[in-house]
Short mmCIF file of C-alpha atoms in Angstrom, two decimals:
data_model
loop_
_atom_site.label_atom_id
_atom_site.label_comp_id
_atom_site.label_asym_id
_atom_site.label_seq_id
_atom_site.Cartn_x
_atom_site.Cartn_y
_atom_site.Cartn_z
CA UNK A 1 -140.61 0.24 -36.67
CA UNK A 2 -137.68 -0.33 -34.71
CA UNK A 3 -136.78 -3.09 -37.11
CA UNK A 4 -136.77 -0.33 -39.96
CA UNK A 5 -134.56 2.24 -38.22
CA UNK A 6 -131.89 -0.46 -37.23
CA UNK A 7 -131.72 -1.76 -40.80
CA UNK A 8 -131.57 2.18 -41.82
CA UNK A 9 -128.77 2.91 -39.48
CA UNK A 10 -126.91 -0.34 -40.74
CA UNK A 11 -127.13 0.85 -43.95
CA UNK A 12 -125.92 4.44 -43.37
CA UNK A 13 -122.72 3.25 -41.33
CA UNK A 14 -121.72 0.60 -44.03
CA UNK A 15 -121.53 3.66 -46.35
CA UNK A 16 -119.42 5.46 -43.64
CA UNK A 17 -117.31 2.80 -43.60
CA UNK A 18 -116.91 2.57 -47.11
CA UNK A 19 -115.81 6.17 -47.43
CA UNK A 20 -113.50 6.16 -44.41
CA UNK A 21 -111.64 3.01 -45.83
CA UNK A 22 -110.01 5.05 -48.73
CA UNK A 23 -108.05 2.30 -50.02
CA UNK A 24 -106.29 4.74 -52.62
CA UNK A 25 -104.75 7.19 -50.11
CA UNK A 26 -103.38 4.28 -47.80
CA UNK A 27 -101.79 2.57 -51.04
CA UNK A 28 -99.97 6.27 -51.94
CA UNK A 29 -99.08 6.61 -48.37
CA UNK A 30 -97.61 3.38 -48.27
CA UNK A 31 -95.46 3.59 -51.39
CA UNK A 32 -94.26 7.10 -49.98
CA UNK A 33 -93.30 5.37 -46.58
CA UNK A 34 -91.43 2.88 -48.06
CA UNK A 35 -89.79 5.43 -50.45
CA UNK A 36 -88.91 7.57 -47.17
CA UNK A 37 -87.37 4.33 -45.68
CA UNK A 38 -85.31 3.59 -48.60
CA UNK A 39 -83.98 7.24 -48.51
CA UNK A 40 -83.15 6.95 -44.73
CA UNK A 41 -81.14 3.91 -45.70
CA UNK A 42 -79.25 5.68 -48.34
CA UNK A 43 -78.34 8.51 -46.27
CA UNK A 44 -77.17 6.18 -43.61
CA UNK A 45 -74.83 4.51 -45.59
CA UNK A 46 -73.70 7.85 -47.15
CA UNK A 47 -73.43 9.49 -43.77
CA UNK A 48 -71.38 6.45 -42.41
CA UNK A 49 -69.09 7.24 -45.54
CA UNK A 50 -68.93 10.74 -44.71
CA UNK A 51 -67.56 9.92 -41.09
CA UNK A 52 -64.98 7.37 -42.42
CA UNK A 53 -63.63 10.17 -44.73
CA UNK A 54 -63.81 12.63 -41.83
CA UNK A 55 -62.09 10.00 -39.84
CA UNK A 56 -59.41 9.75 -42.57
CA UNK A 57 -59.10 13.42 -43.00
CA UNK A 58 -58.43 13.64 -39.11
CA UNK A 59 -55.89 10.93 -39.23
CA UNK A 60 -54.04 12.54 -42.25
CA UNK A 61 -53.91 16.12 -40.79
CA UNK A 62 -52.41 14.52 -37.79
CA UNK A 63 -49.79 12.85 -39.68
CA UNK A 64 -49.33 15.99 -41.82
CA UNK A 65 -48.91 18.40 -38.65
CA UNK A 66 -46.24 15.67 -37.37
CA UNK A 67 -44.70 15.80 -40.59
CA UNK A 68 -44.83 19.82 -40.65
CA UNK A 69 -43.22 19.76 -37.27
CA UNK A 70 -40.41 17.76 -38.41
CA UNK A 71 -39.89 19.72 -41.48
CA UNK A 72 -39.59 22.94 -38.99
CA UNK A 73 -36.92 21.23 -37.15
CA UNK A 74 -35.08 20.20 -40.03
CA UNK A 75 -35.48 23.49 -41.39
CA UNK A 76 -33.83 24.87 -38.36
CA UNK A 77 -31.43 22.31 -38.20
CA UNK A 78 -30.37 23.00 -41.68
CA UNK A 79 -30.08 27.22 -41.01
CA UNK A 80 -28.06 26.54 -37.78
CA UNK A 81 -25.59 24.14 -39.48
CA UNK A 82 -25.09 26.52 -42.32
CA UNK A 83 -24.40 29.61 -39.96
CA UNK A 84 -21.77 27.15 -38.19
CA UNK A 85 -20.37 26.35 -41.75
CA UNK A 86 -20.07 29.86 -42.40
CA UNK A 87 -18.67 30.65 -39.24
CA UNK A 88 -16.12 27.70 -39.50
CA UNK A 89 -14.85 29.03 -42.97
CA UNK A 90 -14.54 32.56 -41.94
CA UNK A 91 -12.40 30.84 -39.00
CA UNK A 92 -10.35 29.02 -41.26
CA UNK A 93 -9.66 31.93 -43.23
CA UNK A 94 -8.84 34.00 -40.16
CA UNK A 95 -6.57 31.49 -38.86
CA UNK A 96 -4.99 30.59 -42.15
CA UNK A 97 -4.29 35.10 -42.41
CA UNK A 98 -2.63 34.27 -38.60
CA UNK A 99 -0.58 31.61 -39.74
CA UNK A 100 0.65 33.54 -42.74
CA UNK A 101 1.50 36.27 -40.22
CA UNK A 102 3.64 34.15 -38.15
CA UNK A 103 5.44 32.89 -41.35
CA UNK A 104 6.13 36.07 -42.04
CA UNK A 105 7.64 37.06 -38.54
CA UNK A 106 9.31 33.70 -38.49
CA UNK A 107 11.03 34.48 -41.49
CA UNK A 108 11.80 38.30 -40.25
CA UNK A 109 13.07 36.74 -37.20
CA UNK A 110 15.51 34.09 -38.94
CA UNK A 111 17.07 36.84 -41.08
CA UNK A 112 17.41 38.81 -37.79
CA UNK A 113 18.92 35.95 -36.15
CA UNK A 114 21.23 35.25 -39.31
CA UNK A 115 22.52 38.87 -38.77
CA UNK A 116 23.24 38.38 -35.35
CA UNK A 117 24.79 35.43 -36.03
CA UNK A 118 27.12 37.07 -38.47
CA UNK A 119 27.85 39.73 -35.57
CA UNK A 120 28.19 37.04 -33.05
CA UNK A 121 30.91 35.25 -35.37
CA UNK A 122 33.09 38.52 -36.04
CA UNK A 123 32.80 39.26 -32.13
CA UNK A 124 34.36 35.62 -31.80
CA UNK A 125 36.88 36.11 -34.26
CA UNK A 126 37.71 39.41 -32.77
CA UNK A 127 38.04 37.64 -29.29
CA UNK A 128 40.18 34.66 -30.56
CA UNK A 129 42.66 37.23 -32.24
CA UNK A 130 42.79 39.39 -29.29
CA UNK A 131 43.85 36.20 -27.38
CA UNK A 132 40.46 35.52 -25.94
CA UNK A 133 38.96 32.28 -24.74
CA UNK A 134 38.94 29.64 -27.33
CA UNK A 135 35.89 27.75 -26.39
CA UNK A 136 33.40 30.60 -27.78
CA UNK A 137 34.79 29.93 -31.25
CA UNK A 138 34.65 26.17 -30.97
CA UNK A 139 30.94 26.70 -30.11
CA UNK A 140 30.43 28.54 -33.12
CA UNK A 141 32.23 26.49 -35.50
CA UNK A 142 30.98 22.91 -34.06
CA UNK A 143 27.30 24.09 -34.57
CA UNK A 144 25.07 22.08 -36.80
CA UNK A 145 22.71 25.02 -37.48
CA UNK A 146 22.01 28.49 -35.95
CA UNK A 147 19.51 26.88 -33.33
CA UNK A 148 21.92 24.64 -32.54
CA UNK A 149 24.51 27.48 -32.10
CA UNK A 150 22.30 29.64 -29.76
CA UNK A 151 21.54 26.53 -27.49
CA UNK A 152 25.57 25.89 -27.24
CA UNK A 153 26.44 29.27 -26.95
CA UNK A 154 24.00 29.89 -23.88
CA UNK A 155 25.71 26.68 -22.30
CA UNK A 156 29.44 28.41 -22.59
CA UNK A 157 29.77 30.56 -18.98
CA UNK A 158 32.65 32.58 -21.02
CA UNK A 159 30.23 34.92 -23.10
CA UNK A 160 29.72 38.27 -21.92
CA UNK A 161 26.69 39.42 -20.33
CA UNK A 162 25.62 41.40 -23.18
CA UNK A 163 25.84 38.42 -25.84
CA UNK A 164 24.05 36.24 -23.17
CA UNK A 165 21.15 38.58 -23.16
CA UNK A 166 20.62 39.07 -26.85
CA UNK A 167 20.89 34.87 -27.48
CA UNK A 168 18.44 34.45 -24.48
CA UNK A 169 15.88 37.03 -25.95
CA UNK A 170 16.31 35.36 -29.38
CA UNK A 171 15.82 32.15 -28.36
CA UNK A 172 12.39 33.19 -26.39
CA UNK A 173 11.11 34.80 -29.25
CA UNK A 174 11.64 31.79 -31.57
CA UNK A 175 10.34 29.12 -29.19
CA UNK A 176 6.97 31.50 -28.81
CA UNK A 177 6.90 32.06 -32.71
CA UNK A 178 7.13 27.96 -32.81
CA UNK A 179 4.46 27.23 -30.32
CA UNK A 180 2.01 29.77 -31.70
CA UNK A 181 2.53 28.30 -35.21
CA UNK A 182 1.90 25.16 -33.79
CA UNK A 183 -0.84 26.09 -31.82
CA UNK A 184 -2.41 27.58 -35.10
CA UNK A 185 -1.61 24.82 -37.19
CA UNK A 186 -3.46 22.59 -34.81
CA UNK A 187 -6.82 24.86 -34.75
CA UNK A 188 -6.79 25.02 -38.40
CA UNK A 189 -6.64 21.13 -38.86
CA UNK A 190 -9.44 21.02 -36.24
CA UNK A 191 -11.51 23.67 -37.99
CA UNK A 192 -11.02 22.07 -41.71
CA UNK A 193 -12.39 18.65 -39.98
CA UNK A 194 -15.47 20.59 -38.69
CA UNK A 195 -16.18 22.05 -42.10
CA UNK A 196 -15.66 18.74 -43.74
CA UNK A 197 -18.35 17.00 -41.64
CA UNK A 198 -20.62 19.92 -41.82
CA UNK A 199 -20.44 19.88 -45.83
CA UNK A 200 -21.23 16.29 -45.47
CA UNK A 201 -24.46 16.94 -42.83
CA UNK A 202 -25.41 19.57 -44.91
CA UNK A 203 -25.82 17.39 -48.08
CA UNK A 204 -27.53 14.86 -46.02
CA UNK A 205 -29.99 17.07 -44.52
CA UNK A 206 -30.91 18.71 -48.00
CA UNK A 207 -31.81 15.13 -49.22
CA UNK A 208 -33.73 14.27 -46.29
CA UNK A 209 -35.40 17.49 -46.68
CA UNK A 210 -36.54 16.86 -50.21
CA UNK A 211 -37.72 13.53 -49.08
CA UNK A 212 -39.62 14.88 -46.15
CA UNK A 213 -40.97 17.48 -48.91
CA UNK A 214 -42.13 14.75 -51.07
CA UNK A 215 -43.79 13.13 -48.55
CA UNK A 216 -45.65 16.38 -47.61
CA UNK A 217 -46.77 16.61 -51.06
CA UNK A 218 -48.21 13.08 -51.15
CA UNK A 219 -50.14 13.52 -47.81
CA UNK A 220 -51.45 17.07 -49.14
CA UNK A 221 -52.90 15.07 -52.07
CA UNK A 222 -54.46 12.65 -50.34
CA UNK A 223 -56.04 15.24 -48.04
CA UNK A 224 -57.28 17.04 -51.13
CA UNK A 225 -58.48 13.62 -52.92
CA UNK A 226 -60.25 13.04 -49.46
CA UNK A 227 -61.95 16.37 -49.35
CA UNK A 228 -62.90 16.29 -52.84
CA UNK A 229 -64.83 12.71 -51.74
CA UNK A 230 -66.28 14.09 -48.82
CA UNK A 231 -67.83 16.92 -50.76
CA UNK A 232 -69.23 14.72 -52.82
CA UNK A 233 -71.05 12.47 -50.10
CA UNK A 234 -71.87 15.58 -48.52
CA UNK A 235 -73.83 16.88 -51.91
CA UNK A 236 -75.52 13.49 -52.15
CA UNK A 237 -76.48 13.14 -48.48
CA UNK A 238 -77.92 16.78 -49.03
CA UNK A 239 -79.88 15.74 -52.33
CA UNK A 240 -81.34 12.64 -50.35
CA UNK A 241 -81.95 14.86 -47.58
CA UNK A 242 -84.37 17.42 -49.89
CA UNK A 243 -85.73 14.05 -51.40
CA UNK A 244 -86.75 12.95 -48.01
CA UNK A 245 -88.05 16.25 -46.54
CA UNK A 246 -90.15 16.56 -49.93
CA UNK A 247 -91.45 13.14 -48.95
CA UNK A 248 -92.13 13.77 -45.62
CA UNK A 249 -94.16 17.29 -46.69
CA UNK A 250 -96.01 14.78 -49.36
CA UNK A 251 -96.85 12.51 -46.75
CA UNK A 252 -98.10 15.26 -44.36
CA UNK A 253 -99.98 16.74 -47.04
CA UNK A 254 -102.11 13.30 -48.19
CA UNK A 255 -102.62 12.63 -44.31
CA UNK A 256 -104.14 16.03 -43.94
CA UNK A 257 -106.35 15.35 -47.27
CA UNK A 258 -107.39 12.05 -45.89
CA UNK A 259 -108.28 13.40 -42.36
CA UNK A 260 -110.47 16.08 -44.31
CA UNK A 261 -111.93 13.54 -46.57
CA UNK A 262 -112.73 11.39 -43.44
CA UNK A 263 -114.17 14.27 -41.62
CA UNK A 264 -116.25 15.14 -44.66
CA UNK A 265 -117.97 11.84 -45.11
CA UNK A 266 -118.53 11.82 -41.31
CA UNK A 267 -120.49 14.88 -41.49
CA UNK A 268 -122.35 13.80 -44.88
CA UNK A 269 -123.11 10.44 -43.18
CA UNK A 270 -124.75 12.22 -39.89
CA UNK A 271 -126.68 14.56 -42.15
CA UNK A 272 -127.91 11.38 -44.44
CA UNK A 273 -128.96 9.76 -41.37
CA UNK A 274 -130.56 12.54 -39.97
CA UNK A 275 -132.58 13.23 -43.19
CA UNK A 276 -133.53 9.29 -43.17
CA UNK A 277 -134.84 9.28 -39.75
CA UNK A 278 -137.02 12.47 -40.67
CA UNK A 279 -138.40 10.85 -43.57
CA UNK A 280 -138.99 7.28 -41.57
CA UNK A 281 -140.87 9.71 -39.08
CA UNK A 282 -143.15 10.92 -41.61
CA UNK A 283 -143.79 7.82 -43.72
CA UNK A 284 -144.67 6.30 -40.27
CA UNK A 285 -146.88 9.29 -39.23
CA UNK A 286 -145.81 8.51 -36.06
CA UNK A 287 -144.69 10.87 -33.38
CA UNK A 288 -141.03 12.00 -33.98
CA UNK A 289 -138.56 10.96 -31.60
CA UNK A 290 -135.54 13.33 -31.43
CA UNK A 291 -132.75 10.91 -32.92
CA UNK A 292 -129.53 11.17 -31.19
CA UNK A 293 -127.52 11.39 -34.15
CA UNK A 294 -124.13 12.46 -32.28
CA UNK A 295 -121.62 9.70 -32.40
CA UNK A 296 -119.39 8.72 -29.66
CA UNK A 297 -116.02 10.39 -29.97
CA UNK A 298 -113.23 8.13 -29.29
CA UNK A 299 -111.00 9.39 -26.53
CA UNK A 300 -107.44 9.91 -27.82
CA UNK A 301 -105.25 7.72 -25.34
CA UNK A 302 -103.49 9.86 -22.83
CA UNK A 303 -99.97 10.17 -23.33
CA UNK A 304 -97.79 8.36 -20.54
CA UNK A 305 -94.56 8.98 -19.18
CA UNK A 306 -92.47 7.03 -17.00
CA UNK A 307 -89.65 9.04 -15.35
CA UNK A 308 -86.57 7.32 -14.85
CA UNK A 309 -84.92 7.56 -11.29
CA UNK A 310 -81.74 9.07 -11.37
CA UNK A 311 -79.05 6.02 -10.42
CA UNK A 312 -76.67 6.94 -7.76
CA UNK A 313 -73.63 7.40 -9.05
CA UNK A 314 -42.05 3.94 -10.93
CA UNK A 315 -38.24 5.15 -10.69
CA UNK A 316 -35.95 5.15 -13.93
CA UNK A 317 -33.71 2.47 -14.33
CA UNK A 318 -29.84 2.76 -15.88
CA UNK A 319 -31.35 -0.33 -18.25
CA UNK A 320 -33.85 1.89 -20.05
CA UNK A 321 -30.99 3.90 -21.41
CA UNK A 322 -31.52 1.93 -24.74
CA UNK A 323 -35.00 3.03 -25.24
CA UNK A 324 -35.28 6.50 -23.66
CA UNK A 325 -34.41 8.01 -26.62
CA UNK A 326 -36.89 6.34 -28.84
CA UNK A 327 -39.32 9.15 -28.02
CA UNK A 328 -37.07 11.53 -30.57
CA UNK A 329 -37.34 9.21 -33.19
CA UNK A 330 -38.90 10.84 -36.23
CA UNK A 331 -38.89 14.03 -33.95
CA UNK A 332 -35.45 15.24 -34.06
CA UNK A 333 -32.84 17.10 -35.95
CA UNK A 334 -29.14 16.95 -35.99
CA UNK A 335 -27.47 20.39 -35.52
CA UNK A 336 -23.50 20.67 -34.82
CA UNK A 337 -23.14 21.74 -31.56
CA UNK A 338 -26.83 21.34 -30.57
CA UNK A 339 -28.20 20.14 -27.60
CA UNK A 340 -26.69 21.87 -25.01
CA UNK A 341 -29.42 24.11 -24.04
CA UNK A 342 -32.79 23.27 -22.70
CA UNK A 343 -34.41 25.05 -25.73
CA UNK A 344 -32.62 22.77 -28.07
CA UNK A 345 -33.51 19.71 -26.27
CA UNK A 346 -37.49 20.78 -26.28
CA UNK A 347 -37.22 21.27 -29.79
CA UNK A 348 -35.31 17.68 -30.37
CA UNK A 349 -32.00 19.71 -31.86
CA UNK A 350 -29.10 17.44 -30.82
CA UNK A 351 -25.68 16.42 -32.10
CA UNK A 352 -24.11 12.77 -30.92
CA UNK A 353 -22.49 13.40 -28.01
CA UNK A 354 -25.03 15.92 -26.43
CA UNK A 355 -27.91 13.10 -27.20
CA UNK A 356 -25.74 10.43 -25.20
CA UNK A 357 -25.62 12.98 -22.51
CA UNK A 358 -29.32 13.40 -22.47
CA UNK A 359 -30.17 9.81 -22.53
CA UNK A 360 -27.79 9.14 -19.55
CA UNK A 361 -29.32 12.07 -17.61
CA UNK A 362 -33.06 10.77 -18.05
CA UNK A 363 -31.83 7.30 -16.16
CA UNK A 364 -29.97 9.46 -13.37
CA UNK A 365 -26.58 9.18 -14.52
CA UNK A 366 -24.35 12.43 -15.01
CA UNK A 367 -21.67 12.47 -17.63
CA UNK A 368 -20.08 15.64 -17.09
CA UNK A 369 -21.33 19.41 -17.88
CA UNK A 370 -23.68 19.43 -20.53
CA UNK A 371 -22.06 22.54 -22.13
CA UNK A 372 -18.45 20.93 -22.67
CA UNK A 373 -19.44 17.23 -23.50
CA UNK A 374 -18.12 15.83 -26.47
CA UNK A 375 -16.82 12.72 -28.17
CA UNK A 376 -13.55 13.16 -26.56
CA UNK A 377 -14.96 13.69 -22.99
CA UNK A 378 -17.25 10.64 -23.44
CA UNK A 379 -14.73 7.91 -24.43
CA UNK A 380 -12.91 8.91 -21.09
CA UNK A 381 -16.15 8.84 -19.33
CA UNK A 382 -16.27 5.38 -18.28
CA UNK A 383 -14.32 1.77 -18.63
CA UNK A 384 -13.37 0.70 -22.15
CA UNK A 385 -14.01 -2.96 -23.13
CA UNK A 386 -13.60 -5.18 -25.75
CA UNK A 387 -15.92 -4.83 -28.36
CA UNK A 388 -16.64 -8.89 -27.78
CA UNK A 389 -17.92 -8.02 -24.61
CA UNK A 390 -20.29 -5.24 -25.93
CA UNK A 391 -23.37 -5.11 -24.31
CA UNK A 392 -26.73 -2.90 -24.29
CA UNK A 393 -26.04 0.88 -23.10
CA UNK A 394 -22.31 0.73 -23.66
CA UNK A 395 -21.04 3.70 -25.43
CA UNK A 396 -19.72 2.83 -29.21
CA UNK A 397 -17.49 5.20 -31.31
CA UNK A 398 -16.96 5.65 -34.86
CA UNK A 399 -14.02 7.26 -36.96
CA UNK A 400 -16.27 9.62 -39.43
CA UNK A 401 -14.64 13.43 -40.31
CA UNK A 402 -11.95 12.20 -37.56
CA UNK A 403 -10.93 9.59 -34.99
CA UNK A 404 -13.79 9.11 -32.49
CA UNK A 405 -15.83 11.58 -34.42
CA UNK A 406 -19.27 10.05 -33.64
CA UNK A 407 -20.80 8.33 -30.33
CA UNK A 408 -23.91 6.34 -30.06
CA UNK A 409 -25.70 4.00 -27.35
CA UNK A 410 -25.39 0.07 -28.18
CA UNK A 411 -28.60 -1.42 -28.07
CA UNK A 412 -28.37 -4.83 -29.08
CA UNK A 413 -28.28 -6.98 -32.09
CA UNK A 414 -25.67 -5.26 -33.91
CA UNK A 415 -27.14 -2.16 -33.60
CA UNK A 416 -27.03 1.60 -31.86
CA UNK A 417 -29.31 4.68 -31.26
CA UNK A 418 -27.68 8.08 -31.75
CA UNK A 419 -28.31 11.35 -33.20
CA UNK A 420 -27.38 10.88 -36.80
CA UNK A 421 -26.54 13.78 -39.25
CA UNK A 422 -28.61 12.62 -42.06
CA UNK A 423 -31.75 11.32 -40.03
CA UNK A 424 -31.89 13.00 -36.41
CA UNK A 425 -32.39 10.51 -33.56
CA UNK A 426 -32.57 7.11 -35.03
CA UNK A 427 -31.25 3.54 -34.61
CA UNK A 428 -28.72 2.31 -37.16
CA UNK A 429 -27.06 -0.89 -38.06
CA UNK A 430 -23.37 -1.21 -37.25
CA UNK A 431 -22.89 -4.44 -38.47
CA UNK A 432 -22.93 -3.70 -42.25
CA UNK A 433 -22.82 -0.89 -44.53
CA UNK A 434 -21.44 2.41 -43.80
CA UNK A 435 -21.55 2.25 -39.89
CA UNK A 436 -19.40 -1.11 -39.89
CA UNK A 437 -16.86 0.59 -42.02
CA UNK A 438 -16.59 3.39 -39.39
CA UNK A 439 -16.79 1.59 -36.26
CA UNK A 440 -13.24 1.78 -34.79
CA UNK A 441 -13.58 -0.74 -31.97
CA UNK A 442 -13.81 1.44 -29.10
CA UNK A 443 -16.48 0.40 -26.26
CA UNK A 444 -16.85 2.17 -23.26
CA UNK A 445 -19.12 1.06 -20.75
CA UNK A 446 -20.86 3.56 -18.03
#
């Protein structure tokens, strides 16, 4: 009987094992897991490309931000230079009017002096005819011009006080007008020089702004293409994510169906075993023994967690003047008269002399009051040396719109750094081209 029972139980268990193996389910899940792995690999590649695109966008954005800042500086510089150009033109017109007015006054004065000359001559003749001093007449007749006559007449001690007063007043007026005329003409020449430089600078700035605008457009186009690529990759990643999610749900459903089938088979096997045991008992007409058909349930392994114990936890040098200004290269703009306030300096707005003053101030050298610094003051700030003895840190001067109209700091190798009207602060070559032609040989060592 025991042998028969053992054989029956073995048969039931073999049947249960056949049901639980479910080779069709295992094959389907394996295929789906493999497909899921492939999709995950594809997603990793796509996400890596998305990150690369994002990094490129960040880099482009930083470059674009820098370009926008430079464009803003150039716009400010152009506006300031245009204002100064307009003011200069207005000053030229006003000064020209002053010159014209002075010329009219001088002409009226000359006419008035001619009349006085005729009066003095008549008085001299009357004096001679009445037996007066002959020296007065000789002064009149010997003079080469009316101005010469006034100078001679003042030297004659025999002239009556009334005549002497007239002559002195006349000469003072004449000298004053000539002085004013010379001053105004000098100012007019200086303003015209300024306007010439401003006109040239405005053209250069316009060309530079055009170039920067083109570069900004190029950056914007790159950004748009990269955004488009990023969007495409994100769309692909989203599609792959959906596929992965669908596969995961399918795998979950398939496993749930497998688990339900396993439990059903297990229950069927239990019932079959129970029925077979009952039939065996009846056939043997033996006392029924209560069969223990309960199957041991495998204890699920308890998850263990391993807690990880926490672990215990120089001064500036004058020689630097040739490099201290490098920080402004590409981040500055030229403004005529700029760089003489902290606001201008903070925004990188310089002209040539204010940049030199700033650079030397950064290494502890004071080149005089910032508000009045100019190429004229700088060329007298140190000792003039021969251009053949030129060393890095020396000031070099160029004849641009006027004599010594531009200044920079020699950096060696035939180059100098300075605030250039076309580029802002930049290093330029003075060994060839434009700056070689403009270099006048003046070198000043601070």
